[in-house]
Coordinates of C-alpha atoms in Angstrom, one line a residue:
M475 CA -15.4 -3.4 -47.5
L476 CA -12.2 -1.6 -48.5
K477 CA -13.6 -1.1 -52.0
D478 CA -16.7 0.5 -50.5
L479 CA -14.5 2.7 -48.3
C480 CA -12.5 3.9 -51.3
N481 CA -15.7 5.0 -53.0
V482 CA -17.1 6.9 -50.0
F483 CA -17.3 10.7 -50.5
A484 CA -15.4 12.2 -47.6
P485 CA -13.2 15.3 -48.3
S486 CA -12.0 17.3 -45.3
G487 CA -14.9 19.3 -44.1
D488 CA -17.7 17.1 -45.6
E489 CA -17.3 13.7 -44.0
L490 CA -21.0 13.0 -43.4
E491 CA -21.1 10.0 -45.8
M492 CA -18.1 8.4 -44.2
R493 CA -19.6 8.8 -40.7
E494 CA -22.8 7.2 -41.9
Y495 CA -21.0 4.4 -43.6
I496 CA -18.9 3.6 -40.5
M497 CA -22.0 3.8 -38.2
D498 CA -23.9 1.4 -40.4
S499 CA -21.1 -1.1 -40.8
S500 CA -19.8 -1.1 -37.2
K501 CA -22.9 -0.8 -35.0
E502 CA -22.4 -4.4 -33.8
L503 CA -18.9 -3.7 -32.7
F504 CA -19.5 -0.9 -30.3
D505 CA -21.8 -0.2 -27.4
S506 CA -22.2 3.5 -28.2
I507 CA -21.5 5.7 -31.3
E508 CA -21.9 9.5 -31.3
T509 CA -20.8 12.5 -33.3
D510 CA -19.5 15.7 -31.7
N511 CA -19.9 19.3 -32.8
I512 CA -16.9 19.3 -35.2
G513 CA -17.9 16.0 -36.8
N514 CA -15.7 13.4 -35.0
L515 CA -17.2 10.0 -34.8
I516 CA -16.7 8.6 -31.3
C517 CA -17.2 4.9 -30.8
R518 CA -17.0 3.2 -27.4
K519 CA -16.9 -0.3 -26.0
S520 CA -17.8 -0.6 -22.4
G521 CA -16.0 -2.9 -20.0
K522 CA -13.2 -3.1 -17.5
E523 CA -11.3 0.2 -16.9
S524 CA -8.9 1.1 -19.6
S525 CA -7.5 4.4 -20.8
L526 CA -6.7 3.3 -24.4
C527 CA -7.9 5.3 -27.4
I528 CA -7.4 4.4 -31.1
E529 CA -7.5 7.3 -33.5
C530 CA -7.6 7.6 -37.3
G531 CA -9.0 10.0 -39.8
L532 CA -12.4 10.1 -41.4
D533 CA -11.5 12.4 -44.2
S534 CA -9.7 12.2 -47.5
C535 CA -8.0 14.7 -49.8
G536 CA -10.1 16.6 -52.2
V537 CA -10.8 19.9 -54.0
M538 CA -13.1 22.9 -53.5
V539 CA -14.5 25.0 -56.3
I540 CA -13.4 28.6 -56.2
S541 CA -14.6 29.7 -59.7
K542 CA -15.9 28.5 -63.0
E543 CA -15.9 29.6 -66.6
N544 CA -17.6 27.9 -69.5
D545 CA -16.6 24.2 -69.2
K546 CA -13.8 24.8 -66.7
V547 CA -13.9 24.6 -62.9
F548 CA -11.1 26.2 -61.0
F549 CA -10.3 24.9 -57.5
S550 CA -8.2 24.9 -54.4
G551 CA -6.8 21.7 -52.8
V552 CA -8.2 20.4 -49.6
G553 CA -6.1 18.2 -47.3
G554 CA -2.7 18.5 -48.9
V555 CA -3.2 17.4 -52.5
G556 CA -0.4 18.1 -55.0
V557 CA -0.2 18.6 -58.7
A558 CA 1.4 15.2 -59.4
Y559 CA -1.5 13.5 -57.7
L560 CA -4.3 15.6 -59.3
A561 CA -3.3 15.9 -63.0
G562 CA -5.2 13.7 -65.3
K563 CA -7.5 12.3 -62.6
K564 CA -11.3 12.0 -62.6
V565 CA -13.0 14.2 -59.9
I566 CA -16.5 13.4 -58.7
F567 CA -18.7 15.8 -56.8
K568 CA -21.3 15.0 -54.2
N569 CA -24.1 15.3 -56.7
G570 CA -22.4 12.7 -59.0
E571 CA -21.1 15.2 -61.6
I572 CA -17.7 14.0 -62.9
G573 CA -14.8 15.9 -64.6
V574 CA -11.2 15.5 -65.5
V575 CA -8.3 17.5 -64.1
R576 CA -6.4 19.3 -66.9
F577 CA -3.1 21.1 -67.2
D578 CA -2.5 23.2 -70.3
G579 CA 1.1 24.2 -69.6
K580 CA 4.2 22.6 -70.9
N581 CA 6.1 21.8 -67.7
I582 CA 4.0 20.1 -65.0
D583 CA 7.0 19.8 -62.7
E584 CA 6.8 23.6 -62.2
A585 CA 3.0 23.8 -62.0
K586 CA 0.9 24.8 -58.9
V587 CA -2.6 23.5 -58.0
T588 CA -3.9 26.9 -59.2
D589 CA -2.6 26.2 -62.7
L590 CA -5.0 23.2 -63.0
Y591 CA -8.7 23.1 -63.8
I592 CA -11.4 20.5 -64.1
E593 CA -13.0 20.1 -67.5
M594 CA -16.7 19.3 -67.1
D595 CA -20.3 20.5 -67.4
T596 CA -20.4 23.3 -64.9
K597 CA -24.1 24.1 -64.8
N598 CA -24.7 21.9 -61.7
I599 CA -21.6 22.9 -59.8
G600 CA -21.4 25.9 -57.4
I601 CA -18.7 27.9 -55.6
G602 CA -17.7 26.1 -52.4
D603 CA -18.7 22.6 -53.7
F604 CA -16.4 19.7 -52.6
G605 CA -15.0 17.1 -55.0
V606 CA -12.7 14.1 -54.6
I607 CA -10.6 12.0 -56.9
T608 CA -12.4 8.8 -57.9
G609 CA -11.1 5.8 -56.0
D610 CA -11.0 3.2 -58.9
F611 CA -10.2 0.4 -56.4
F612 CA -8.9 -3.0 -57.5
E613 CA -6.8 -5.8 -56.0
N614 CA -4.8 -8.8 -56.8
S615 CA -3.6 -11.7 -54.7
M616 CA -0.9 -9.6 -53.0
K617 CA -1.9 -6.0 -53.2
F618 CA -4.7 -3.4 -52.8
F619 CA -4.7 -0.5 -55.3
A620 CA -6.7 2.7 -55.4
N621 CA -6.3 6.5 -55.6
D622 CA -6.0 7.9 -52.1
I623 CA -6.1 4.5 -50.5
S624 CA -3.7 5.9 -47.9
T625 CA -6.6 7.9 -46.3
K626 CA -9.0 4.9 -46.2
I627 CA -6.8 1.9 -45.3
A628 CA -6.5 2.9 -41.6
I629 CA -10.2 3.0 -41.2
F630 CA -10.4 -0.5 -42.6
A631 CA -7.6 -1.7 -40.4
V632 CA -9.1 -0.3 -37.2
L633 CA -12.6 -1.8 -37.9
Q634 CA -11.0 -5.2 -38.7
A635 CA -8.9 -5.1 -35.6
V636 CA -11.9 -4.3 -33.3
S637 CA -13.9 -7.1 -35.0
K638 CA -11.2 -9.6 -34.2
V639 CA -10.6 -8.9 -30.5
N640 CA -12.0 -11.0 -27.7
T641 CA -11.8 -8.8 -24.6
D642 CA -14.0 -7.2 -22.0
R643 CA -11.7 -4.1 -21.7
K644 CA -13.0 -0.6 -22.2
L645 CA -12.1 1.0 -25.6
T646 CA -12.6 4.3 -27.3
V647 CA -12.1 4.7 -31.1
V648 CA -12.3 8.2 -32.6
F649 CA -12.5 8.7 -36.3
S650 CA -11.4 12.3 -36.5
A651 CA -12.9 14.9 -38.8
Q652 CA -10.8 17.3 -40.8
R653 CA -7.6 15.4 -39.8
R654 CA -5.9 16.4 -43.1
F655 CA -7.0 20.0 -42.8
A656 CA -5.2 21.5 -39.8
V657 CA -6.0 18.4 -37.6
K658 CA -9.1 20.2 -36.4
G659 CA -11.0 17.2 -35.2
I660 CA -8.0 15.8 -33.2
K661 CA -7.5 19.2 -31.4
A662 CA -11.2 19.4 -30.5
F663 CA -11.5 15.8 -29.3
F664 CA -8.3 15.4 -27.3
G665 CA -8.7 18.9 -26.0
S666 CA -11.8 17.8 -24.0
N667 CA -11.1 14.0 -23.5
D668 CA -8.2 12.6 -21.4
F669 CA -6.5 9.3 -22.2
D670 CA -3.3 7.8 -20.8
K671 CA -2.6 5.9 -24.1
V672 CA -3.4 6.8 -27.7
V673 CA -2.5 4.8 -30.8
T674 CA -3.0 6.7 -34.0
V675 CA -3.1 4.8 -37.3
D676 CA -2.6 6.0 -40.9
G677 CA -1.2 5.1 -44.3
V678 CA 2.4 6.2 -44.5
V679 CA 4.7 6.7 -47.5
C680 CA 7.4 4.1 -48.2
E681 CA 10.6 6.2 -47.7
N682 CA 13.2 6.9 -45.0
G683 CA 13.3 3.3 -43.8
I684 CA 9.5 2.7 -44.1
K685 CA 9.3 -0.3 -46.4
A686 CA 6.7 -2.4 -48.2
D687 CA 6.8 -6.0 -47.1
G688 CA 8.2 -4.9 -43.7
G689 CA 4.9 -5.4 -41.9
C690 CA 3.5 -2.6 -39.7
A691 CA 5.7 0.5 -39.3
V692 CA 6.0 1.5 -35.6
I693 CA 6.8 5.2 -35.9
A694 CA 9.4 6.6 -33.6
V695 CA 9.1 10.2 -34.8
D696 CA 7.2 12.0 -37.5
N697 CA 8.0 15.5 -38.9
R698 CA 6.1 17.2 -36.0
G699 CA 6.4 15.0 -33.0
V700 CA 7.8 12.0 -31.2
S701 CA 6.1 8.8 -30.1
D702 CA 6.1 8.2 -26.4
K703 CA 9.1 6.0 -25.8
E704 CA 7.6 3.9 -23.0
L705 CA 4.4 3.2 -25.0
R706 CA 6.4 2.5 -28.2
D707 CA 8.6 0.1 -26.3
R708 CA 5.5 -1.8 -25.1
V709 CA 4.2 -2.0 -28.7
E710 CA 7.5 -3.3 -30.0
I711 CA 7.7 -5.9 -27.2
L712 CA 4.1 -7.0 -27.9
A713 CA 4.9 -7.3 -31.7
A714 CA 7.9 -9.5 -30.9
K715 CA 5.9 -11.6 -28.4
D716 CA 3.1 -12.2 -30.8
E717 CA 5.4 -12.6 -33.8
V718 CA 3.9 -9.7 -35.7
K719 CA 6.0 -8.6 -38.6
S720 CA 6.9 -4.9 -37.9
H721 CA 9.7 -2.4 -38.1
T722 CA 10.5 0.8 -36.3
A723 CA 11.0 3.8 -38.5
V724 CA 11.0 7.6 -38.9
A725 CA 8.2 9.2 -40.9
N726 CA 8.9 12.4 -43.0
E727 CA 5.2 13.4 -42.8
N728 CA 2.8 14.6 -40.2
L729 CA 1.0 11.7 -38.5
C730 CA -0.5 14.0 -35.9
L731 CA 1.7 12.9 -32.9
E732 CA 2.2 16.5 -31.8
A733 CA -1.5 17.4 -32.1
I734 CA -2.6 14.4 -30.0
A735 CA 0.2 14.6 -27.4
T736 CA -0.2 18.4 -26.7
S737 CA -4.0 18.7 -26.8
G738 CA -5.8 19.2 -23.5
K739 CA -3.7 17.9 -20.6
G740 CA -1.4 16.0 -22.9
T741 CA -1.2 12.3 -23.5
N742 CA 1.2 9.5 -24.4
A743 CA 0.8 8.6 -28.1
V744 CA 2.4 6.2 -30.6
A745 CA 1.8 6.1 -34.3
L746 CA 1.4 2.9 -36.4
G747 CA 1.9 3.3 -40.2
I748 CA 0.6 1.1 -42.9
P749 CA 3.2 1.3 -45.7
V750 CA 1.9 2.8 -48.9
S751 CA 3.8 2.6 -52.1
H752 CA 3.4 5.5 -54.6
K753 CA 1.6 7.6 -52.0
G754 CA 0.3 10.9 -53.5
K755 CA 0.5 9.4 -57.0
P756 CA -1.9 7.5 -59.2
F757 CA -3.0 4.2 -57.8
E758 CA -1.5 4.1 -54.4
C759 CA -0.6 0.5 -53.3
V760 CA -0.7 -1.4 -50.1
L761 CA 0.6 -5.0 -49.6
K762 CA -2.0 -7.2 -48.0
S763 CA 0.7 -8.7 -45.8
D764 CA 1.5 -5.3 -44.4
F765 CA -2.2 -4.6 -43.8
D766 CA -2.7 -8.0 -42.1
A767 CA 0.3 -7.3 -39.8
T768 CA -1.1 -4.0 -38.8
V769 CA -4.5 -5.5 -38.0
K770 CA -2.8 -8.2 -35.9
L771 CA -0.7 -5.7 -34.0
L772 CA -3.7 -3.4 -33.4
S773 CA -5.8 -6.3 -32.1
A774 CA -3.0 -7.3 -29.7
I775 CA -2.7 -3.7 -28.5
I776 CA -6.4 -3.5 -27.8
E777 CA -6.3 -6.8 -25.8
E778 CA -3.1 -6.3 -23.8
I779 CA -2.0 -2.6 -23.5

């Protein structure tokens, strides 16, 4: 399933294929699935009263065409892509056209995204078209590898966790649209839906104490907000009780804690990070043991918190 997810076309602002893929692959897991006006996919399990919501992003990083000339397509980044991540990669567009990102300068360390272009046949490409870096997924006995796996691994973890739980408790899972582009889906959803507890899940770069082979990272603070201390304590106690490998850490990136906690009436939120090595670079990597620990902890949260 992860290989399929890594190949789904889902740049910020054009997540239709990912919504359809999740709906088709998870219809047995939920009692209702719907899409709101901004494109969030909202999945619900009915049951005993519970105010828990699990959130993760639908979208991935990508590019948008802004102009073209002969065999060159010029673009802007969508969702926070950088030069180091883009240069030399294959880009695929929704119609299946493929090109290669080029840089003709001498010092790529000083380059901007606007200095890059995509070399390709441009006749079937138009201004405003979205493209994404090809996933090129593969795995070995210990690790998953793919370009931009950090934006897909959370979806896989959430679906795996929901499939493993045995509970009659109520649950809402929101796969948010345009998460990596101004967190638009999160603001729209939590601005009109109230929850006492929200767990947000994402791939997180291995730095500042976030470590591969450390299990699930329970995020105390990201670069925009703080996890609710009481909810984080409950998660940490649960991890210890169930002997789930985990570590508490600080994330130097935006995991949307602020957007979730301050939308609408406000809510208590905690972030779980799946450690990703070489995030934002060719062939991001996730240890299977870290992924399994995250699934185990998420399952326990759904059943007990």
